[in-house]
mmCIF file of C-alpha atoms and ligand atoms in Angstrom:
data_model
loop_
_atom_site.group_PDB
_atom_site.id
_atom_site.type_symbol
_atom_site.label_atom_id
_atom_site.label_comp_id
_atom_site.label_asym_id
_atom_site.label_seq_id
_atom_site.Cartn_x
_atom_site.Cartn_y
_atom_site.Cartn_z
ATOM 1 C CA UNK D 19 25.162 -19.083 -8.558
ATOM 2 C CA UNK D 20 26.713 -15.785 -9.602
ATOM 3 C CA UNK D 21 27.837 -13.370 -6.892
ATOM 4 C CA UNK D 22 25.892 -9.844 -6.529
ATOM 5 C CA UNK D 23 28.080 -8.597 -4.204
ATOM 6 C CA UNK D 24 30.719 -5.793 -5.775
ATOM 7 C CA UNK D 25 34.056 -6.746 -5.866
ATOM 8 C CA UNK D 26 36.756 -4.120 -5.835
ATOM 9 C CA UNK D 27 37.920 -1.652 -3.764
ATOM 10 C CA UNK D 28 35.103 1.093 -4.364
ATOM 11 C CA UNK D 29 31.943 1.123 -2.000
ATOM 12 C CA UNK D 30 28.976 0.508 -4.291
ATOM 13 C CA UNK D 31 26.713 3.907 -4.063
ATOM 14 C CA UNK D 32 23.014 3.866 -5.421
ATOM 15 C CA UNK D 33 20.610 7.258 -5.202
ATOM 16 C CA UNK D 34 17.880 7.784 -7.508
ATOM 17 C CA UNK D 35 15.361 10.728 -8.349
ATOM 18 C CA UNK D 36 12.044 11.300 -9.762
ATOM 19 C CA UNK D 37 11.744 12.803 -13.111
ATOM 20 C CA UNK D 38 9.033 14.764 -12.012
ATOM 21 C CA UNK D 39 7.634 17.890 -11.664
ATOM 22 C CA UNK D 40 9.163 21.003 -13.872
ATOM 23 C CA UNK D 41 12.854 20.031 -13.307
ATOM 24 C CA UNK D 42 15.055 19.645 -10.579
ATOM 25 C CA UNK D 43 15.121 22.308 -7.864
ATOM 26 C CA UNK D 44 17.663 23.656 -5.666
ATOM 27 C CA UNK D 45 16.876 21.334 -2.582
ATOM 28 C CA UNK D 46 17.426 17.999 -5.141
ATOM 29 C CA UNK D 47 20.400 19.566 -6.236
ATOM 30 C CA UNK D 48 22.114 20.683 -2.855
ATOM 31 C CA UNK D 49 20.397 17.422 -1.011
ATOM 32 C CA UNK D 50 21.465 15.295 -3.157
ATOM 33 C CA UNK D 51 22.809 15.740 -6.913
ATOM 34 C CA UNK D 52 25.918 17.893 -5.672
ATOM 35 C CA UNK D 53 27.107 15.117 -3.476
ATOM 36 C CA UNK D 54 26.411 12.770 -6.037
ATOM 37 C CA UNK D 55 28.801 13.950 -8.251
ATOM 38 C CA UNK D 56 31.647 14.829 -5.586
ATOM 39 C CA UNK D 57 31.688 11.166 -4.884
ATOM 40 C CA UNK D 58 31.938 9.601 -8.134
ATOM 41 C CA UNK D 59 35.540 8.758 -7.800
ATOM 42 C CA UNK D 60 35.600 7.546 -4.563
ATOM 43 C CA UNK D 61 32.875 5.699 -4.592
ATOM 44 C CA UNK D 62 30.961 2.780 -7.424
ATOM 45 C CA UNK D 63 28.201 4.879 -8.149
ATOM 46 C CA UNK D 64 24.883 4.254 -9.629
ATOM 47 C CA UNK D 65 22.354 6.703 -10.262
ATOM 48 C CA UNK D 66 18.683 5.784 -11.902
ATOM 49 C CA UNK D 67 15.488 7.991 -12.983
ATOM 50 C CA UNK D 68 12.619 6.739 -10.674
ATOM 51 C CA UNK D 69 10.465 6.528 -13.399
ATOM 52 C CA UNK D 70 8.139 3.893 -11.773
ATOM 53 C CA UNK D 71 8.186 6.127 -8.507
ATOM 54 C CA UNK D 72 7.090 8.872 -10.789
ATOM 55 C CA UNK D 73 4.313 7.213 -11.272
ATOM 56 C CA UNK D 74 2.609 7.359 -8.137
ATOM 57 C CA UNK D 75 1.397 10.779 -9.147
ATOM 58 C CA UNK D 76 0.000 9.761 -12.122
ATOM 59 C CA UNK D 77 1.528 12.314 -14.866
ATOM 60 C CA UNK D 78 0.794 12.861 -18.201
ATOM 61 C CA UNK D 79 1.951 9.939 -20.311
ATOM 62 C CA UNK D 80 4.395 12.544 -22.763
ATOM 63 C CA UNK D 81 5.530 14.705 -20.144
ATOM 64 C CA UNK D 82 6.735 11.937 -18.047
ATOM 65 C CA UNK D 83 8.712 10.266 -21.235
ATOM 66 C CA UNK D 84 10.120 13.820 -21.466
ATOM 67 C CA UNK D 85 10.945 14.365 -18.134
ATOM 68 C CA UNK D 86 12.589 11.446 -17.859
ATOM 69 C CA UNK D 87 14.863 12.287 -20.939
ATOM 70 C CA UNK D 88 15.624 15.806 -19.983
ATOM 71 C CA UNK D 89 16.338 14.484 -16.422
ATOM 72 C CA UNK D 90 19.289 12.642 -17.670
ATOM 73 C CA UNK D 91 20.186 15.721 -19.118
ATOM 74 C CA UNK D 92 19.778 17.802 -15.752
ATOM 75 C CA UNK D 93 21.732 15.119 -13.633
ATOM 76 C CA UNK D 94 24.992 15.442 -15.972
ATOM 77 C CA UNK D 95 24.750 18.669 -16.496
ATOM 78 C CA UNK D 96 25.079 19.190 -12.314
ATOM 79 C CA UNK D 97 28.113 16.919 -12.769
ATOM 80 C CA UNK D 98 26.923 13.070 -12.902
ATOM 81 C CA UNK D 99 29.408 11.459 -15.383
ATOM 82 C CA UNK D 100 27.963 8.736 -17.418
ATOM 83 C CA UNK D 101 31.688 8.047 -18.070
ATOM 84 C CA UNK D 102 32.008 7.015 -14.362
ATOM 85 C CA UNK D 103 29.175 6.231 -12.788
ATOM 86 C CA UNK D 104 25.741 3.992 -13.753
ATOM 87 C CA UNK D 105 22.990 6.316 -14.955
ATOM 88 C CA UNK D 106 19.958 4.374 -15.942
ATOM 89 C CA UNK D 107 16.198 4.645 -16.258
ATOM 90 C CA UNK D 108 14.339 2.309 -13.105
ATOM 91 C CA UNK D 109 11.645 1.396 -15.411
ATOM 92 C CA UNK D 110 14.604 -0.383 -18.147
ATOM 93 C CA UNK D 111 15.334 -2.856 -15.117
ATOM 94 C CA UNK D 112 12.285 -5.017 -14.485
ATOM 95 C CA UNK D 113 13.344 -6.539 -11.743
ATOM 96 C CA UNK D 114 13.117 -3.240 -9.660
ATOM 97 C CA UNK D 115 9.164 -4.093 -9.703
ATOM 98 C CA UNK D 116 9.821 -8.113 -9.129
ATOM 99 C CA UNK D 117 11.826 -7.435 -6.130
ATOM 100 C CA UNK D 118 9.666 -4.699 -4.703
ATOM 101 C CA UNK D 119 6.922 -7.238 -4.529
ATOM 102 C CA UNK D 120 8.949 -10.411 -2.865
ATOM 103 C CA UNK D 121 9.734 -7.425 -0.617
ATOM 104 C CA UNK D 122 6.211 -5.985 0.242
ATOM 105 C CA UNK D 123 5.496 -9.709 1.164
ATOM 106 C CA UNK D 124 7.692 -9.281 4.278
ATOM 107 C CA UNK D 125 6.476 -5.411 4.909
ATOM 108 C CA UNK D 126 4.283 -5.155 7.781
ATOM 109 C CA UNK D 127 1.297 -3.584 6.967
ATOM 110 C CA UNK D 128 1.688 -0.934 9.832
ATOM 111 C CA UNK D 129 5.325 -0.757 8.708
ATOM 112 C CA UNK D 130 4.016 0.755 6.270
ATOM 113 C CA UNK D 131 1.535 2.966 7.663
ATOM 114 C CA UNK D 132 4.464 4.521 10.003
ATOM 115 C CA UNK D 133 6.225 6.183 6.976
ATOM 116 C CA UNK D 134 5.770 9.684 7.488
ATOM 117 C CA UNK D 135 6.216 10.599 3.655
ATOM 118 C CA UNK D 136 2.938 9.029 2.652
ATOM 119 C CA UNK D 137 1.462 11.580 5.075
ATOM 120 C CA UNK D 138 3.273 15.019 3.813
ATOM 121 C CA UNK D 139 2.167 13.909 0.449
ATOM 122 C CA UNK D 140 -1.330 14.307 1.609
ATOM 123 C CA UNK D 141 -2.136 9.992 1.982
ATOM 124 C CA UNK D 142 -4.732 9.177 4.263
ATOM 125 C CA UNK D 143 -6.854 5.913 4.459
ATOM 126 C CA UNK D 144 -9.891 8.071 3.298
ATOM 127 C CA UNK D 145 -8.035 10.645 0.816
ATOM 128 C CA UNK D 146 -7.888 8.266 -2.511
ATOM 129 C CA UNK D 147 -4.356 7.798 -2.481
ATOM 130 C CA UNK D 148 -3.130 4.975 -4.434
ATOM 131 C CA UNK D 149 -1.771 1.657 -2.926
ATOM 132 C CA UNK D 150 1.435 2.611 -5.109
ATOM 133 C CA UNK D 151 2.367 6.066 -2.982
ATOM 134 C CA UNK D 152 1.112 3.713 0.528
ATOM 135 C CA UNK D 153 3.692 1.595 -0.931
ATOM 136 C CA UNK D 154 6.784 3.053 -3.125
ATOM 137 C CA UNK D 155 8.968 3.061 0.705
ATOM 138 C CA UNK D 156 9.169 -0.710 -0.071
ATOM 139 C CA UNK D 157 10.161 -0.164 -4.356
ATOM 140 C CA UNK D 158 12.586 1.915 -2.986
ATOM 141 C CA UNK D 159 13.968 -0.447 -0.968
ATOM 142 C CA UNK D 160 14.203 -2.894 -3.629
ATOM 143 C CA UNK D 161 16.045 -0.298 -5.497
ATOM 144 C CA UNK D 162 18.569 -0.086 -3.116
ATOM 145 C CA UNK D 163 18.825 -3.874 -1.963
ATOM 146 C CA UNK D 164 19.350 -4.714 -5.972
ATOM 147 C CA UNK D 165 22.683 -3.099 -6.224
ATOM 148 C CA UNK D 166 24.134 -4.745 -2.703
ATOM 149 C CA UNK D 167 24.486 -0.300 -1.903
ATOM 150 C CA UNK D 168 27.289 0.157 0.837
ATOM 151 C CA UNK D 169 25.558 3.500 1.246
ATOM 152 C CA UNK D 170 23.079 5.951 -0.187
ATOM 153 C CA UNK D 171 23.301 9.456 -0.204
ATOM 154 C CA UNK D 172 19.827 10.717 0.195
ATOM 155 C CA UNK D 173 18.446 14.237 1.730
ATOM 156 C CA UNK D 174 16.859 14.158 5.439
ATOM 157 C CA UNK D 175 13.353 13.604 4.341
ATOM 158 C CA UNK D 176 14.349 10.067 3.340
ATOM 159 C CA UNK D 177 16.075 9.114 6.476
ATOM 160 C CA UNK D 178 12.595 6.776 7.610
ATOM 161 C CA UNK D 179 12.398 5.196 4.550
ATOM 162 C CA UNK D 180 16.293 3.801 4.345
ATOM 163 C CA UNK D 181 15.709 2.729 7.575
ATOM 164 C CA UNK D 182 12.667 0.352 6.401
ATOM 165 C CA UNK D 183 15.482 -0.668 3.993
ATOM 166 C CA UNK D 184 17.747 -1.563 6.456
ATOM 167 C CA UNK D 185 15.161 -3.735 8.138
ATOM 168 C CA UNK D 186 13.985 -5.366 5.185
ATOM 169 C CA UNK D 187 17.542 -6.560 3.999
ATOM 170 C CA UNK D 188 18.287 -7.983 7.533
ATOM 171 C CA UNK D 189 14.707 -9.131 7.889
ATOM 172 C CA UNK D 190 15.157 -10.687 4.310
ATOM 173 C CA UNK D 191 18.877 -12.308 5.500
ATOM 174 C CA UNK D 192 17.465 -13.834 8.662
ATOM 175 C CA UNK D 193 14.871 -15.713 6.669
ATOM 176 C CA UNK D 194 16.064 -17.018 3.319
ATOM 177 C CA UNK D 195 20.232 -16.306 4.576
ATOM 178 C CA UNK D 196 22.611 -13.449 3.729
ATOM 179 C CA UNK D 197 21.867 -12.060 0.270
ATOM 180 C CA UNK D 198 21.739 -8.526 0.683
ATOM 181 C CA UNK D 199 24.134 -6.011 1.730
ATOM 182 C CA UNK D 200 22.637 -3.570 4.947
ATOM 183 C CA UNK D 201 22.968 -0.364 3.461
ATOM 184 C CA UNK D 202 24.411 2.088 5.929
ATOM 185 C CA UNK D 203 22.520 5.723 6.420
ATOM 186 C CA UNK D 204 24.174 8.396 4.563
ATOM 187 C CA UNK D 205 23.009 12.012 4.626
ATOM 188 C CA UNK D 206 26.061 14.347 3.496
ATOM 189 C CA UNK D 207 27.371 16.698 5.533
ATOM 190 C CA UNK D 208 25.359 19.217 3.926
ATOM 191 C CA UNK D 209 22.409 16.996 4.276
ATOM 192 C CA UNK D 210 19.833 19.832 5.411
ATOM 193 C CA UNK D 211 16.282 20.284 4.433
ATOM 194 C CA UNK D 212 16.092 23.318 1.734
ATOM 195 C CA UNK D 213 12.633 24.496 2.454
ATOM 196 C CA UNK D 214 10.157 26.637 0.519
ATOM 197 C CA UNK D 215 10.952 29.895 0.189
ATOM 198 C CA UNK D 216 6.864 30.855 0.148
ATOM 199 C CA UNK D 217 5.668 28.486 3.298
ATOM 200 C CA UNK D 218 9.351 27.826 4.697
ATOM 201 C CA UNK D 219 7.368 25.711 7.382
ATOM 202 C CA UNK D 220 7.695 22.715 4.297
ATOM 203 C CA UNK D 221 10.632 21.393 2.255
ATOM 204 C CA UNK D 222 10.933 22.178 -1.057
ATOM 205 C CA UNK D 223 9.311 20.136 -3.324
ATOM 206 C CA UNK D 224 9.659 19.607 -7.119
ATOM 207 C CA UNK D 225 6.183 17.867 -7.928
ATOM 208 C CA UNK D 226 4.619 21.375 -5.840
ATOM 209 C CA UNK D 227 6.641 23.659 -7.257
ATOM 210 C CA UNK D 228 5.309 27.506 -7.444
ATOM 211 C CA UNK D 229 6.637 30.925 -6.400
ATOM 212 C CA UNK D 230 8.651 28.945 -3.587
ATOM 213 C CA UNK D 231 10.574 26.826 -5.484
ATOM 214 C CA UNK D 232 14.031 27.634 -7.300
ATOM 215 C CA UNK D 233 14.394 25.765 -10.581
ATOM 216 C CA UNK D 234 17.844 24.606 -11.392
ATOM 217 C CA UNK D 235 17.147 25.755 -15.014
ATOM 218 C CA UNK D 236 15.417 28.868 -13.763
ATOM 219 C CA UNK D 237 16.913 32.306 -15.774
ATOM 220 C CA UNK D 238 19.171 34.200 -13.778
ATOM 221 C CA UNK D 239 16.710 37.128 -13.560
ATOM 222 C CA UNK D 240 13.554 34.574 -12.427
ATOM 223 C CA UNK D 241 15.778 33.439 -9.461
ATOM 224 C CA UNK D 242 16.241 36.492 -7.972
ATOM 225 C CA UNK D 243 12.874 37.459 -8.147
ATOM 226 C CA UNK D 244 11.658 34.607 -6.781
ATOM 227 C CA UNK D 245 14.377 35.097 -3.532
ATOM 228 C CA UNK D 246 13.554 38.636 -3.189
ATOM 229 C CA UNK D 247 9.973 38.117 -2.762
ATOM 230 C CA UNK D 248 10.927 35.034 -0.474
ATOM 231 C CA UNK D 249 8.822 35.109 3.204
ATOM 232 C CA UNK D 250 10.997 36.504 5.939
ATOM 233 C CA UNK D 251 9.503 37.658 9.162
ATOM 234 C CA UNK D 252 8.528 41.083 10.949
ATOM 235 C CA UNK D 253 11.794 40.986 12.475
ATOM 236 C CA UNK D 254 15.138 42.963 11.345
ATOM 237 C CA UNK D 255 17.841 40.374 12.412
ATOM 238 C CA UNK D 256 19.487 38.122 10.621
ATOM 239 C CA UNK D 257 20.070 35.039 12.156
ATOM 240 C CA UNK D 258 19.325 31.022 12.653
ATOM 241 C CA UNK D 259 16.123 30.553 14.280
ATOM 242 C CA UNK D 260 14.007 28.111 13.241
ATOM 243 C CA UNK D 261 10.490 28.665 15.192
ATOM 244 C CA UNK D 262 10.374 32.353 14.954
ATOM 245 C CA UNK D 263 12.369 32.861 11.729
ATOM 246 C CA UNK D 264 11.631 30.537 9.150
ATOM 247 C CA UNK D 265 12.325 31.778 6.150
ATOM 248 C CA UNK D 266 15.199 34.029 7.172
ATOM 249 C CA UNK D 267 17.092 30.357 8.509
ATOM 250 C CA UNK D 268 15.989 28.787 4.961
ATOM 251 C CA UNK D 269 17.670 31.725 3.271
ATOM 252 C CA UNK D 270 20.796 31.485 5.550
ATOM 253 C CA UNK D 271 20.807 27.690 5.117
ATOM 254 C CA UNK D 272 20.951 27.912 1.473
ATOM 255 C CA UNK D 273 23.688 30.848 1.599
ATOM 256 C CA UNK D 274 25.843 28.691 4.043
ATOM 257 C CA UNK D 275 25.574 25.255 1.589
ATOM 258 C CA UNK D 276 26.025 27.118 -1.806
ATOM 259 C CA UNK D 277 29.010 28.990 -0.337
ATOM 260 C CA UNK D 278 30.196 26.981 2.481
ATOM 261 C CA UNK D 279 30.714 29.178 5.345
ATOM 262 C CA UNK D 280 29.397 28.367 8.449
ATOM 263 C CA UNK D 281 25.806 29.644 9.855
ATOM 264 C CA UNK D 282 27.550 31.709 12.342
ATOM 265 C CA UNK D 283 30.392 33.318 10.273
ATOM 266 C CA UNK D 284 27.060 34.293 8.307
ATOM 267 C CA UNK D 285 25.580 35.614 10.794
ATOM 268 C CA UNK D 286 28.508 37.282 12.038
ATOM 269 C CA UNK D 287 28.372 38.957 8.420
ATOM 270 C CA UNK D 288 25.154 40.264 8.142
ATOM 271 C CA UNK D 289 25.287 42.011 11.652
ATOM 272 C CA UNK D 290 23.598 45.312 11.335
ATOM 273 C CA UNK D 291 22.795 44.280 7.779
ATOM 274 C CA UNK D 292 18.765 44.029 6.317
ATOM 275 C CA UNK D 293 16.386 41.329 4.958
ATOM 276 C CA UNK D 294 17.436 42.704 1.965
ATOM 277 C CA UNK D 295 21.138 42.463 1.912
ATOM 278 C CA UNK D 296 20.734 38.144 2.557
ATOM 279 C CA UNK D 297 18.258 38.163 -0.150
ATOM 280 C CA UNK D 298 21.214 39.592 -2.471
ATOM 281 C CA UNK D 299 23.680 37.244 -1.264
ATOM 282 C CA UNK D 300 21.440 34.659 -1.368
ATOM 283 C CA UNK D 301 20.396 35.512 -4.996
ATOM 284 C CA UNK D 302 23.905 36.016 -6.106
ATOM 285 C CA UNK D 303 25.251 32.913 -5.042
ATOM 286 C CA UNK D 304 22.819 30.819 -6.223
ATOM 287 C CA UNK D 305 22.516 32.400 -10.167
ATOM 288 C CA UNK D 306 26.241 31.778 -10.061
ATOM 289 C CA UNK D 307 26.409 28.271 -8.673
ATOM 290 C CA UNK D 308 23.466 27.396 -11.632
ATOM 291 C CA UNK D 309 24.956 29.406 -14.370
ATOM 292 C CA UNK D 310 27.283 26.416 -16.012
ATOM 293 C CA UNK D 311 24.644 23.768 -15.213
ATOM 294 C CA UNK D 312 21.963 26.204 -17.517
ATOM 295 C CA UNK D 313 25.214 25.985 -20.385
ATOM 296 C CA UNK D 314 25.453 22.679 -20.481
ATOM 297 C CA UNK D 315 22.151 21.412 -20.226
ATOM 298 C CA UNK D 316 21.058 23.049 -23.594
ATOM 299 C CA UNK D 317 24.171 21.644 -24.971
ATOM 300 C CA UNK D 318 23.218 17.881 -23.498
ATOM 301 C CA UNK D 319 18.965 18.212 -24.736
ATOM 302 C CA UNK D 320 19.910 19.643 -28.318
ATOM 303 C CA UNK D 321 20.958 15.776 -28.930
ATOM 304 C CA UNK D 322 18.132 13.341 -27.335
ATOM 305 C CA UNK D 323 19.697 10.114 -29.410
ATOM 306 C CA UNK D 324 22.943 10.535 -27.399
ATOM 307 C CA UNK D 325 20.941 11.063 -23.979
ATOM 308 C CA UNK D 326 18.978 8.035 -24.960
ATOM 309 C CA UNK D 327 22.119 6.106 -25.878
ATOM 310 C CA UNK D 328 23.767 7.158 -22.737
ATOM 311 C CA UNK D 329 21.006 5.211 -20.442
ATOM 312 C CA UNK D 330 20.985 2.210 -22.502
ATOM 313 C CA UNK D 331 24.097 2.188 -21.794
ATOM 314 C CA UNK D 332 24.020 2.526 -18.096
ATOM 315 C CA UNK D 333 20.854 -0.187 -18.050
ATOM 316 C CA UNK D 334 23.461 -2.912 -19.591
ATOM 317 C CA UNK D 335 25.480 -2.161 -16.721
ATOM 318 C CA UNK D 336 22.790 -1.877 -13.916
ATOM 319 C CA UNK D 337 21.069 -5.079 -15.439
ATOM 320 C CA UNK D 338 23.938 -7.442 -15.027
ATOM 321 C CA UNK D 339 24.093 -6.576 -11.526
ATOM 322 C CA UNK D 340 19.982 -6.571 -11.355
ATOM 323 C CA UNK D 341 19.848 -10.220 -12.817
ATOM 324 C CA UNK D 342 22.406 -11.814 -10.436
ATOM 325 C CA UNK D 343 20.561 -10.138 -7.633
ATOM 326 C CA UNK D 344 17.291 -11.474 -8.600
ATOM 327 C CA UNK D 345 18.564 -14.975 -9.607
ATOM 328 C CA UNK D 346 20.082 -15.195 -5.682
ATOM 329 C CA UNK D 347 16.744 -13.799 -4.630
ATOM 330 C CA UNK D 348 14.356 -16.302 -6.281
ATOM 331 C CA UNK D 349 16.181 -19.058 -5.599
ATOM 332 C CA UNK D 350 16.282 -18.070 -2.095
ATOM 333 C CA UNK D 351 12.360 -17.670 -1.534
ATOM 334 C CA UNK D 352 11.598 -20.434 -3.326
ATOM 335 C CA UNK D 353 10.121 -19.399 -7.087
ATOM 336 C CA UNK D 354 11.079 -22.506 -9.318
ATOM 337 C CA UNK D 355 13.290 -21.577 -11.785
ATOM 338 C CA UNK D 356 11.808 -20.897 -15.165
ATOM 339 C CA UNK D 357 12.922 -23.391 -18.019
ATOM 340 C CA UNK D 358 15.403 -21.503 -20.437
HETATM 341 P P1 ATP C 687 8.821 15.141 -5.467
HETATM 342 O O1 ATP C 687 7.998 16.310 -5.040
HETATM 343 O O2 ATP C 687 8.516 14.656 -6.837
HETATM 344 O O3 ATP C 687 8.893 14.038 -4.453
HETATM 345 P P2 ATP C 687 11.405 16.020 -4.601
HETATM 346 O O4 ATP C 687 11.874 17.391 -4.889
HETATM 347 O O5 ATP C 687 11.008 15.659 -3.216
HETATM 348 O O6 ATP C 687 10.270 15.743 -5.647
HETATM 349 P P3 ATP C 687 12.713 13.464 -5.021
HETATM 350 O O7 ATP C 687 12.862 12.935 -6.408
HETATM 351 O O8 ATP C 687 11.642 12.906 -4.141
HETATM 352 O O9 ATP C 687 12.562 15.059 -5.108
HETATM 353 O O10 ATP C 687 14.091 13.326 -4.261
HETATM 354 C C1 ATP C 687 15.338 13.393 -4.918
HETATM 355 C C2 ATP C 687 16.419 13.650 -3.904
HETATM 356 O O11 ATP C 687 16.379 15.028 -3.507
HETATM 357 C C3 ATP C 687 16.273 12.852 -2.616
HETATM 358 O O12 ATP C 687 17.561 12.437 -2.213
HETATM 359 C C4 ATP C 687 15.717 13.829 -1.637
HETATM 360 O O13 ATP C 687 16.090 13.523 -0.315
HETATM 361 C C5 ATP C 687 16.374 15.124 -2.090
HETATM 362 N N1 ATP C 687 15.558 16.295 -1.742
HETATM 363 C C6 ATP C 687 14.318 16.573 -2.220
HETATM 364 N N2 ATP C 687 13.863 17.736 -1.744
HETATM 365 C C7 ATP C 687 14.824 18.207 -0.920
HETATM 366 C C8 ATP C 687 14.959 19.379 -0.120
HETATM 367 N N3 ATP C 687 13.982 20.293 -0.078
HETATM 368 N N4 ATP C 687 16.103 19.555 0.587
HETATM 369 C C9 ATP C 687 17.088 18.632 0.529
HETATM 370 N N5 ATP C 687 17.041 17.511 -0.196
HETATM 371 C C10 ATP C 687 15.932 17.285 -0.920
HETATM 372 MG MG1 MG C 688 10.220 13.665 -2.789
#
């Protein structure tokens, strides 16, 4: 039987992100995508376009096939190299589905029911939400446990659900005998929740979207607007309070990751200093941290063959390891082997 495992000195990375909503927004980017690409050297990376997961919301049929495309384009223009690390579309590996099933079989139904996700995205027993979003925690753990992932940088709201992971690969280990790797947690150092800058009381969300959400690809001048009418508070002060200032603490949050100074040199900073002053900073930091990304993403969509090319690519790579994971796995459970 073929090995799974990576060999090598690099710790094997996997993250992946839904090519939905209008584009990536700042929360994906400083959750996630800007840690992705800081650790592409270090680490074996390999990044995929949760198409499937995508699916749980049941988009239209063209925008999702042009989501997907102009997501590639969004993750390397924030910095993923397809050069170095894996890029490829979940839906191109079949065996993300085939394992996600083998895994639901050992997923406790109120396993399941504890994921706190399926409630913020409105699921309920009795509010017609599909079996998929009750059950995408366990597809994503197959996505992880396919790639034997030393680690996976997510943001906090995924914490739970790498957790379930966790328990599934050593739940899956104890049964059928060590074949997958127990991902360890990994939420950057930066690893805060970016909330909404119109109801800072939840995260941001691409698939919401609205007033309260900063587009990566947003123009410079739609940014700003969008932080200077951002929700503050009655108050004057600015400074990191989370109960009774809200949005303020969102705003300083996002100043303090886009520029990396501390929350209290910040605050320190804007002693004696207005609502309106933060907004500034906070506007003027984040039009210049997205000004190259906007550059080079036109460059990277103006040519949808190479984009295209560039995933199939990253699929022939992600497959090999996909298909030696899967052969390992259905030996292990007991599926006879299918006759060549
Ligand atoms: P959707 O509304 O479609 O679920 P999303 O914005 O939550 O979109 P995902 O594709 O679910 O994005 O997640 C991609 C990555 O971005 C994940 O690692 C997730 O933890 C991170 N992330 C998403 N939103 C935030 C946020 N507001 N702050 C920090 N990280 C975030
Ligand atoms: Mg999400």
């Amino acid at each position: 039987m073929s090995e799974p495992r990576p060999s090598g000195p690099r710790p094997r990375v996997l993250s992946g992100i839904r090519p939905t909503g209008a584009g990536f927004q700042l929360g994906n980017y400083l959750g996630a995508v800007r840690h992705w690409a800081a650790m592409q050297d270090e680490a074996d990376c390999f990044f995929f376009l949760a198409d499937l997961h995508a699916l749980t919301d049941v988009p239209d049929p063209a925008h999702l096939r042009a989501r997907t495309r102009e997501s590639a384009a969004e993750l390397l223009a924030m910095g993923v190299d397809p050069a170095r690390s894996t890029v490829f579309a979940q839906s191109h590996i079949r065996e993300h589905a085939e394992l996600g099933w083998i895994l639901g079989c050992l997923t406790g139904f109120g396993e399941a029911s504890r994921m706190t996700q399926f409630k913020d995205k409105g699921g309920s027993s009795s509010s017609g939400a599909s079996v998929g979003l009750f059950t995408y925690p366990v597809l994503q753990a197959a996505d992880i446990l396919m790639y034997q992932a030393a680690s996976v940088p997510i943001g906090e709201d995924q914490r739970q659900h790498l957790e379930l992971t966790r328990d599934l690969a050593q739940r899956f280990n104890a049964r059928y005998g060590d074949t997958f790797a127990v991902p360890g947690p990994y939420v950057g150092k930066d690893g805060a929740r970016i909330k909404d800058l119109q109801d800072p009381t939840r995260k941001m969300s691409k698939s919401i979207g609205g007033n309260g959400t900063l587009w990566v690809l947003d123009a410079p001048e739609v940014l700003t607007k969008k932080i200077k009418s951002a929700v503050t508070d009655t108050g004057r002060e600015v400074r990191v309070d989370i109960a009774e200032k809200a949005g303020v603490s969102n705003l300083l949050t996002i100043l303090s990751v886009v520029t990396e100074r501390p929350l209290d040199a910040l605050e320190a900073d804007f002693a004696g200093k207005g609502y309106g002053d933060l907004k500034g900073a906070v506007a003027e930091a984040v039009v210049a941290e997205f000004a190259p990304v906007r550059k080079r993403y036109a460059e990277l969509v103006a040519d949808p063959a190479e984009l295209d090319r560039l995933l199939a690519v990253g699929a022939g790579r992600a497959r090999e390891v996909a298909v030696a994971t899967m052969a390992a796995v259905r030996e292990r459970v007991g599926l006879l082997a299918p006759q060549p």
